[in-house]
C-alpha positions as a LaTeX table, in Angstrom:
\begin{tabular}{lrrr}
\hline
Residue & $x$ (\AA) & $y$ (\AA) & $z$ (\AA) \\
\hline
Met1 & 11.15 & 0.20 & 18.88 \\
Ala2 & 11.78 & 0.14 & 15.15 \\
His3 & 13.80 & 2.11 & 12.62 \\
Val4 & 13.79 & 1.90 & 8.82 \\
Thr5 & 15.28 & 3.94 & 6.01 \\
Leu6 & 13.97 & 4.39 & 2.50 \\
Lys7 & 16.01 & 5.28 & $-0.57$ \\
Ser8 & 14.84 & 5.79 & $-4.11$ \\
Thr9 & 16.02 & 3.33 & $-6.73$ \\
Gly10 & 15.94 & 5.80 & $-9.60$ \\
Thr11 & 13.15 & 3.77 & $-11.15$ \\
Asn12 & 9.85 & 5.61 & $-10.98$ \\
Phe13 & 8.14 & 4.89 & $-7.63$ \\
Ala14 & 10.34 & 1.99 & $-6.48$ \\
His15 & 12.22 & 2.42 & $-3.19$ \\
His16 & 14.51 & 0.24 & $-1.10$ \\
Ile17 & 13.44 & $-0.12$ & 2.54 \\
Ser18 & 15.99 & $-1.31$ & 5.09 \\
Asn19 & 16.22 & $-1.74$ & 8.83 \\
Gly20 & 19.99 & $-2.15$ & 8.59 \\
Arg21 & 19.87 & $-5.96$ & 8.44 \\
His22 & 17.03 & $-6.78$ & 6.04 \\
Ser23 & 15.62 & $-5.04$ & 3.01 \\
Val24 & 12.58 & $-5.07$ & 0.77 \\
Val25 & 11.49 & $-3.09$ & $-2.25$ \\
Thr26 & 8.27 & $-1.14$ & $-2.41$ \\
Asp27 & 6.62 & 0.13 & $-5.58$ \\
Glu28 & 3.22 & 0.78 & $-7.04$ \\
Pro29 & 1.50 & $-1.53$ & $-9.51$ \\
Ala30 & 1.57 & $-0.63$ & $-13.19$ \\
Ser31 & $-2.07$ & 0.46 & $-12.97$ \\
Leu32 & $-0.93$ & 3.31 & $-10.68$ \\
Gly33 & 2.15 & 4.24 & $-12.71$ \\
Gly34 & 4.69 & 2.01 & $-11.00$ \\
Leu35 & 6.67 & $-0.92$ & $-12.34$ \\
Asp36 & 5.33 & $-3.42$ & $-9.77$ \\
Ala37 & 8.91 & $-4.07$ & $-8.58$ \\
Gly38 & 7.79 & $-4.74$ & $-5.00$ \\
Met39 & 4.86 & $-4.68$ & $-2.64$ \\
Ala40 & 2.75 & $-1.53$ & $-2.59$ \\
Pro41 & 2.45 & 0.44 & 0.67 \\
Phe42 & $-0.90$ & $-1.06$ & 1.66 \\
Asp43 & 0.46 & $-4.55$ & 0.92 \\
Leu44 & 3.23 & $-3.79$ & 3.42 \\
Tyr45 & 0.61 & $-2.54$ & 5.89 \\
Leu46 & $-1.23$ & $-5.87$ & 5.68 \\
Ala47 & 2.07 & $-7.77$ & 5.76 \\
Ser48 & 3.01 & $-6.03$ & 9.01 \\
Leu49 & $-0.29$ & $-7.00$ & 10.60 \\
Gly50 & $-0.03$ & $-10.55$ & 9.26 \\
Ala51 & 3.52 & $-10.99$ & 10.50 \\
Cys52 & 2.59 & $-9.80$ & 13.99 \\
Thr53 & $-0.46$ & $-12.08$ & 13.94 \\
Ala54 & 1.58 & $-15.16$ & 12.99 \\
Ile55 & 4.42 & $-14.49$ & 15.42 \\
Thr56 & 2.13 & $-13.66$ & 18.35 \\
Leu57 & $-0.02$ & $-16.76$ & 17.81 \\
Arg58 & 3.07 & $-18.97$ & 17.46 \\
Met59 & 4.49 & $-17.59$ & 20.71 \\
Tyr60 & 1.18 & $-18.05$ & 22.51 \\
Ala61 & 0.69 & $-21.60$ & 21.24 \\
Glu62 & 4.24 & $-22.58$ & 22.22 \\
Lys63 & 3.71 & $-21.15$ & 25.71 \\
Lys64 & 0.51 & $-23.21$ & 26.04 \\
Gly65 & 2.09 & $-26.33$ & 24.51 \\
Trp66 & $-0.37$ & $-26.29$ & 21.60 \\
Asp67 & 0.64 & $-27.61$ & 18.18 \\
Leu68 & $-0.31$ & $-25.01$ & 15.56 \\
Gly69 & 1.25 & $-27.08$ & 12.80 \\
Glu70 & 1.69 & $-24.98$ & 9.69 \\
Phe71 & 0.12 & $-21.57$ & 10.20 \\
Ser72 & $-1.12$ & $-19.33$ & 7.41 \\
Ala73 & $-3.17$ & $-16.18$ & 7.19 \\
Glu74 & $-4.86$ & $-14.29$ & 4.39 \\
Leu75 & $-5.46$ & $-10.59$ & 4.91 \\
Thr76 & $-7.59$ & $-8.35$ & 2.74 \\
Ser77 & $-8.50$ & $-4.70$ & 2.94 \\
Ser78 & $-11.40$ & $-2.71$ & 1.58 \\
Arg79 & $-13.15$ & 0.57 & 2.25 \\
Asp80 & $-16.68$ & 0.83 & 3.66 \\
Glu81 & $-19.28$ & 3.32 & 2.39 \\
Ala82 & $-17.81$ & 6.03 & 4.62 \\
Gly83 & $-14.32$ & 5.38 & 3.22 \\
Lys84 & $-12.99$ & 3.80 & 6.42 \\
Leu85 & $-10.41$ & 1.06 & 5.90 \\
Gln86 & $-11.64$ & $-2.42$ & 6.79 \\
Val87 & $-9.15$ & $-5.28$ & 7.29 \\
His88 & $-10.18$ & $-8.92$ & 7.45 \\
Arg89 & $-7.93$ & $-11.82$ & 8.52 \\
Val90 & $-8.62$ & $-15.48$ & 7.73 \\
Leu91 & $-6.42$ & $-17.73$ & 9.87 \\
Asn92 & $-5.54$ & $-21.36$ & 9.30 \\
Ala93 & $-3.46$ & $-23.85$ & 11.26 \\
Thr94 & $-2.97$ & $-27.51$ & 10.39 \\
Gly95 & $-2.37$ & $-28.54$ & 14.01 \\
Pro96 & $-4.98$ & $-30.49$ & 16.02 \\
Leu97 & $-6.67$ & $-27.49$ & 17.70 \\
Thr98 & $-10.02$ & $-27.72$ & 19.46 \\
Asp99 & $-12.83$ & $-25.21$ & 19.01 \\
Glu100 & $-12.04$ & $-23.87$ & 22.49 \\
Gln101 & $-8.39$ & $-23.32$ & 21.53 \\
Trp102 & $-9.48$ & $-21.45$ & 18.40 \\
Val103 & $-11.76$ & $-19.23$ & 20.49 \\
Arg104 & $-8.75$ & $-18.35$ & 22.65 \\
Leu105 & $-6.47$ & $-17.80$ & 19.64 \\
Leu106 & $-9.01$ & $-15.46$ & 18.05 \\
Asp107 & $-9.16$ & $-13.54$ & 21.33 \\
Val108 & $-5.36$ & $-13.28$ & 21.40 \\
Val109 & $-5.18$ & $-12.19$ & 17.75 \\
Ala110 & $-7.52$ & $-9.27$ & 18.51 \\
Arg111 & $-4.86$ & $-7.92$ & 20.88 \\
Thr112 & $-1.57$ & $-8.38$ & 19.02 \\
Pro113 & 0.74 & $-5.36$ & 19.33 \\
Val114 & 0.32 & $-4.27$ & 15.70 \\
Thr115 & $-3.46$ & $-4.85$ & 15.82 \\
Leu116 & $-3.74$ & $-2.55$ & 18.84 \\
Val117 & $-1.64$ & 0.21 & 17.25 \\
Met118 & $-3.57$ & 0.02 & 14.00 \\
Arg119 & $-6.85$ & 0.26 & 15.90 \\
Glu120 & $-5.80$ & 3.17 & 18.12 \\
Gly121 & $-3.83$ & 5.06 & 15.51 \\
Ala122 & $-0.46$ & 6.69 & 15.98 \\
Thr123 & 0.91 & 10.19 & 16.22 \\
Ile124 & 2.93 & 10.82 & 13.07 \\
Thr125 & 5.32 & 13.75 & 12.77 \\
Ser126 & 7.62 & 14.83 & 9.94 \\
Glu127 & 10.55 & 17.18 & 9.52 \\
Arg128 & 13.03 & 18.13 & 6.85 \\
Ala129 & 16.56 & 16.71 & 7.17 \\
Ile130 & 19.19 & 19.36 & 7.69 \\
Glu131 & 22.55 & 18.88 & 5.96 \\
Gly132 & 25.45 & 18.05 & 8.25 \\
Arg133 & 23.26 & 17.03 & 11.13 \\
\hline
\end{tabular}
């Protein structure tokens, strides 16, 4: 499905992330001891959800022949009283969409691939790299 590598930059918490074709830098803000050289991990989390949202809605609209115009989204995260992460998306499109089309788009956005994985969770495993392997 996906594969990325991370390598330290030698500068505090900053790391290069690459999928072999594209790269970004991640870091922590100065308030957490970083140099703010790139997006923080939770920024990347929201960016992943936002990217999937935008691409899925664009694909759906094109399939339906709907003009989204310029699409934008604003995503924010917070924690509720129990400490559970809450994510909120505000979507905007400049195209001439009806209320009925927006109802359908909001239904589609609730089922984007990244939305579903984030809601269901994932099994995460780790291991130590062995030299020469």
